[in-house]
Short mmCIF file of C-alpha atoms in Angstrom, two decimals:
data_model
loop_
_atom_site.label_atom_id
_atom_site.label_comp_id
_atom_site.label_asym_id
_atom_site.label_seq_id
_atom_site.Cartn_x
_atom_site.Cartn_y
_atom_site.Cartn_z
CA UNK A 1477 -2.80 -40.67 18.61
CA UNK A 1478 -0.68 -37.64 17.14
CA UNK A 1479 -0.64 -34.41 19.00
CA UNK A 1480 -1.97 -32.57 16.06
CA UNK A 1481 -0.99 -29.54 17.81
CA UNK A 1482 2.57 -30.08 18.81
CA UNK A 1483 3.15 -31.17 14.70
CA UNK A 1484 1.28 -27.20 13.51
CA UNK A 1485 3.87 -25.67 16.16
CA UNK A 1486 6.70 -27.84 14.28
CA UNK A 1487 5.50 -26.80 10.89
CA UNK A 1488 5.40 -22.88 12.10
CA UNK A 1489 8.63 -23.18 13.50
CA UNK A 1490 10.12 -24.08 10.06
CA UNK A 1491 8.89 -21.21 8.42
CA UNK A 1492 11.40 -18.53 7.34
CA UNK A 1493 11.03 -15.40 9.47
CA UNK A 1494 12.35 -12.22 7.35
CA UNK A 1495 15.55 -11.10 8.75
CA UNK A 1496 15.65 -7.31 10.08
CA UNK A 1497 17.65 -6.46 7.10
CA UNK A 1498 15.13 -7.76 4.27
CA UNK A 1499 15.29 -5.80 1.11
CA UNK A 1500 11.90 -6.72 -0.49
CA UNK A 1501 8.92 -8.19 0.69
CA UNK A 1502 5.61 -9.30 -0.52
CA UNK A 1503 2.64 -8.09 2.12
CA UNK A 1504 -0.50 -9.64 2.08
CA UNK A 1505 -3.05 -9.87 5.02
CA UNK A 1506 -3.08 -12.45 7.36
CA UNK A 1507 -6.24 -15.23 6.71
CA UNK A 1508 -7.97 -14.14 9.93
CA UNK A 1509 -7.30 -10.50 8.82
CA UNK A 1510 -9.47 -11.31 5.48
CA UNK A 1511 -12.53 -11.70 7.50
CA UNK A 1512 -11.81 -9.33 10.11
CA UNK A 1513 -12.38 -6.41 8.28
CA UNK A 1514 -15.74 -7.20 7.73
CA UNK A 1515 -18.56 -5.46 9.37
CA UNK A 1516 -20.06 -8.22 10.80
CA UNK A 1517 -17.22 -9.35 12.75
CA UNK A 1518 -18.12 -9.81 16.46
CA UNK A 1519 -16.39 -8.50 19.18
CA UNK A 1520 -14.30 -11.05 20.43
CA UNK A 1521 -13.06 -11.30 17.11
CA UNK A 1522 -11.66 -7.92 16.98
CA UNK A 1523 -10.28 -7.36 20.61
CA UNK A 1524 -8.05 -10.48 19.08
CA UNK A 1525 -7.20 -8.92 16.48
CA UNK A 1526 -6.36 -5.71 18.51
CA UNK A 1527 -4.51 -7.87 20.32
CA UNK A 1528 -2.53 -9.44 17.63
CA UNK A 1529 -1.29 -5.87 16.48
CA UNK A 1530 -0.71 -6.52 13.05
CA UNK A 1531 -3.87 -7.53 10.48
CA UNK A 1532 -0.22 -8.72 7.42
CA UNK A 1533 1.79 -11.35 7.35
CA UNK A 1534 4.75 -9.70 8.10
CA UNK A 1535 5.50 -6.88 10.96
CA UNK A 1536 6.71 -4.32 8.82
CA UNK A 1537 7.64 -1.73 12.18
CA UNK A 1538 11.26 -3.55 12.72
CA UNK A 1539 11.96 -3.75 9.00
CA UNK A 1540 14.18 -0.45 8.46
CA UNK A 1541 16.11 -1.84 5.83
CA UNK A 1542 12.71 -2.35 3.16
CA UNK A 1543 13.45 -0.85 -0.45
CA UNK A 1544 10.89 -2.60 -1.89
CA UNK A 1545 7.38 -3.65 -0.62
CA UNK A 1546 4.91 -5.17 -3.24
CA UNK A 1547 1.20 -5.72 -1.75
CA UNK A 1548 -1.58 -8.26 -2.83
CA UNK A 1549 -5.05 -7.82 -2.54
CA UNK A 1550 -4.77 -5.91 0.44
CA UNK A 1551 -8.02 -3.92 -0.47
CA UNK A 1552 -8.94 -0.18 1.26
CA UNK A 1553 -8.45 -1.26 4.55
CA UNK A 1554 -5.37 -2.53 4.19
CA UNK A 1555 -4.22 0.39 1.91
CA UNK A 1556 -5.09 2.33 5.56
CA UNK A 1557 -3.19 -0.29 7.69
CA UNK A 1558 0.36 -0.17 5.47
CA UNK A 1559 -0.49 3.86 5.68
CA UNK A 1560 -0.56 3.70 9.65
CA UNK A 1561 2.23 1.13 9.57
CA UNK A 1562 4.46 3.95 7.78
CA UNK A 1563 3.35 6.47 10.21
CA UNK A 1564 4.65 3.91 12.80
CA UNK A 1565 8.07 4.29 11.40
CA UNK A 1566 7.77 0.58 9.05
CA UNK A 1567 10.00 1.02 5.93
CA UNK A 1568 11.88 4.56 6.50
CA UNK A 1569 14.06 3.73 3.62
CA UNK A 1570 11.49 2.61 0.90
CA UNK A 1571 12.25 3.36 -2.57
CA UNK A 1572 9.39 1.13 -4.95
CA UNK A 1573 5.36 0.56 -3.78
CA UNK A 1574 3.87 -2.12 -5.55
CA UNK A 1575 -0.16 -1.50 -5.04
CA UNK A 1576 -0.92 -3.18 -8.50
CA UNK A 1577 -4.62 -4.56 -8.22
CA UNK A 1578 -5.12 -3.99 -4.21
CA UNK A 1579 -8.62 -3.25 -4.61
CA UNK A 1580 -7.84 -0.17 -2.54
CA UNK A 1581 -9.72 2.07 -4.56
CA UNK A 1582 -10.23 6.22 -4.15
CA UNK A 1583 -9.76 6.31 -0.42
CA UNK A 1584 -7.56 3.66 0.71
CA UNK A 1585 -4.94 5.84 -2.08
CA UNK A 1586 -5.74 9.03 -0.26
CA UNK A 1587 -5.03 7.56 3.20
CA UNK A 1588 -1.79 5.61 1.53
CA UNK A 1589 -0.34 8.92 -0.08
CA UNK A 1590 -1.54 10.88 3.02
CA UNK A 1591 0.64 8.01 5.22
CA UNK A 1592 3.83 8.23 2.86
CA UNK A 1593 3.64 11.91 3.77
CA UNK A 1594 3.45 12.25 6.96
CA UNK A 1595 5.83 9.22 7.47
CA UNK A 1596 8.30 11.83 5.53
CA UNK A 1597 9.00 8.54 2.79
CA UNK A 1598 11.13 10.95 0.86
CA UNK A 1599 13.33 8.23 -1.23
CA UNK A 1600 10.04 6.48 -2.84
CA UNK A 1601 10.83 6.60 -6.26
CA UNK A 1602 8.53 4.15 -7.84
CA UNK A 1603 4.57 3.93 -7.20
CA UNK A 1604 2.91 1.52 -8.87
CA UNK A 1605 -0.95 1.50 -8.46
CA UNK A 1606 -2.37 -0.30 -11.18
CA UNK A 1607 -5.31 -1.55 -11.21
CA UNK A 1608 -7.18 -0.02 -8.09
CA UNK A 1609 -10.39 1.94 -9.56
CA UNK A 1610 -8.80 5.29 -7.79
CA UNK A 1611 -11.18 7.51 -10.15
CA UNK A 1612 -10.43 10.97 -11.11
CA UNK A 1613 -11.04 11.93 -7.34
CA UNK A 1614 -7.52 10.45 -6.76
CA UNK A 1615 -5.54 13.12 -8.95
CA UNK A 1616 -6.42 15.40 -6.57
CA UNK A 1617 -4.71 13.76 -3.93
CA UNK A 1618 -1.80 13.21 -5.94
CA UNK A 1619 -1.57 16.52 -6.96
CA UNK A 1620 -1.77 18.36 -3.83
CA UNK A 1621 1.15 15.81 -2.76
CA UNK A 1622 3.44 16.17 -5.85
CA UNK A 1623 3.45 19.59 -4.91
CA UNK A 1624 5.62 18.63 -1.98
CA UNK A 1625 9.15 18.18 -1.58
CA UNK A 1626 8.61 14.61 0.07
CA UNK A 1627 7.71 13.49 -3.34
CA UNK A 1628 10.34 15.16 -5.26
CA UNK A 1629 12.16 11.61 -5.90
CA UNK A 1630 9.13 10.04 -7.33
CA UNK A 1631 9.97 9.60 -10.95
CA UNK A 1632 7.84 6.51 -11.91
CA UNK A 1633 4.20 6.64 -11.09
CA UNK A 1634 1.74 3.58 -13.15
CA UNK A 1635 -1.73 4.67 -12.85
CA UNK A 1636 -2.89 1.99 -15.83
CA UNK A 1637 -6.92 0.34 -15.28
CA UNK A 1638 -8.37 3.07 -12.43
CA UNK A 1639 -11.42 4.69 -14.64
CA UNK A 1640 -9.47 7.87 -14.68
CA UNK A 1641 -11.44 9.18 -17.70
CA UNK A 1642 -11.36 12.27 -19.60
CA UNK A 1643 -11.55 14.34 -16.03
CA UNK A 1644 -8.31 12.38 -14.65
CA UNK A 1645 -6.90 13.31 -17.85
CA UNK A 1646 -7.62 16.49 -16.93
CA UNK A 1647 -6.35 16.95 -14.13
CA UNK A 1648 -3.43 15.32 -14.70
CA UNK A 1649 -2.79 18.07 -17.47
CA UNK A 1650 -2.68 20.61 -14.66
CA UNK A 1651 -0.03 18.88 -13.04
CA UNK A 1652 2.36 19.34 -15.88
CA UNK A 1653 1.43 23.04 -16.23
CA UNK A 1654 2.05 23.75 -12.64
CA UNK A 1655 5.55 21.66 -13.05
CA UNK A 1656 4.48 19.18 -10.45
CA UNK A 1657 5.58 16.16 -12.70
CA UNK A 1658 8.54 17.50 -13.78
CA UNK A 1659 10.72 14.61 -11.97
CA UNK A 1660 8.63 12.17 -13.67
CA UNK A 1661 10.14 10.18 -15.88
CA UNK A 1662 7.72 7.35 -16.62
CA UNK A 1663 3.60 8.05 -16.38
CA UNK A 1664 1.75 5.57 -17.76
CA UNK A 1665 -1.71 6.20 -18.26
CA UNK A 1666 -3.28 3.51 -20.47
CA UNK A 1667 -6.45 1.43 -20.11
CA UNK A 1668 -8.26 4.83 -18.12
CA UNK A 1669 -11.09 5.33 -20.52
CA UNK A 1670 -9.50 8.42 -22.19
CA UNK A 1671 -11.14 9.61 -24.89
CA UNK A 1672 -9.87 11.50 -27.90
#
């Protein structure tokens, strides 16, 4: 018979590790990870995952060289995962945040922006979070975070498809008449169910 294990450590030993010095890197979560962040996950189940230490595919921690991380379908939870992972000290040099359709919605952008600043991410200069249902609740996040000088390189920020609406709009208005988007280059804002 085959050793059916022997042949799956094989196959996992071929696969490309990122090197410490990897520019850009696509993060998604691990397969167990999918189901682990369910509520109904039993116990054993999540001391392993504990113990595992990392619900991605990648370890971001000993990647200092990042500029670019693009996510998929990382939902809320995983919005708050990447958020503690920057805390942690993963990415210290990031420049561009690809969140486009994460399903991460109002909260898991909170805790992300709320990461980015306390992990002092001052060279981010492209957020893209497309896509996530973030709601006009959002804006005030991202306004009382403009408003610091961590964000002062941010000059391209997509917020297309989140059901910003005419209150979004709003608030977004107040930004540029307190000069907290005045580094911003590119704000797109279509697709948010903004009315005339």
């Amino acid at each position: 018979g085959v050793n059916v294990k022997l042949k799956a450590d094989a196959k996992n030993k071929n696969k490309k590790k990122p090197s410490r010095q990897a520019r850009e890197i696509l993060l998604c979560l691990k397969e167990d990870a999918a189901h682990a962040f369910k509520e109904w996950e039993p116990k054993y189940e999540q001391t392993k995952r504990q113990r595992d230490g990392n619900v991605f595919n990648v370890n971001l921690i000993p990647l200092k060289f990042l500029k670019k991380i693009r996510c998929s379908k990382i939902g809320e939870k995983g919005a708050l995962s990447l958020a503690s992972d920057f805390v942690r000290g993963a990415a210290p040099q990031l420049q561009e945040l690809d969140m486009s359709y994460c399903q991460m919605q109002t909260r898991g952008f909170q805790r992300l922006l709320h990461g980015i600043k306390v992990a002092n991410l001052s060279s981010l200069s492209r957020l893209n979070v497309r896509g996530n249902d973030i709601g006009s609740r959002g804006m005030d996040t991202l306004s009382a975070m403009l408003n610091l000088t961590i964000f002062e390189n941010l000059s391209i920020i997509d917020l297309r498809d989140n059901e910003l609406g005419d209150a979004g709009a709003d608030k977004i208005i107040h930004m540029c008449l307190f000069g907290l988007l005045e580094n911003v280059t590119d704000l797109n804002l279509s697709n948010n169910m903004i009315t005339d």
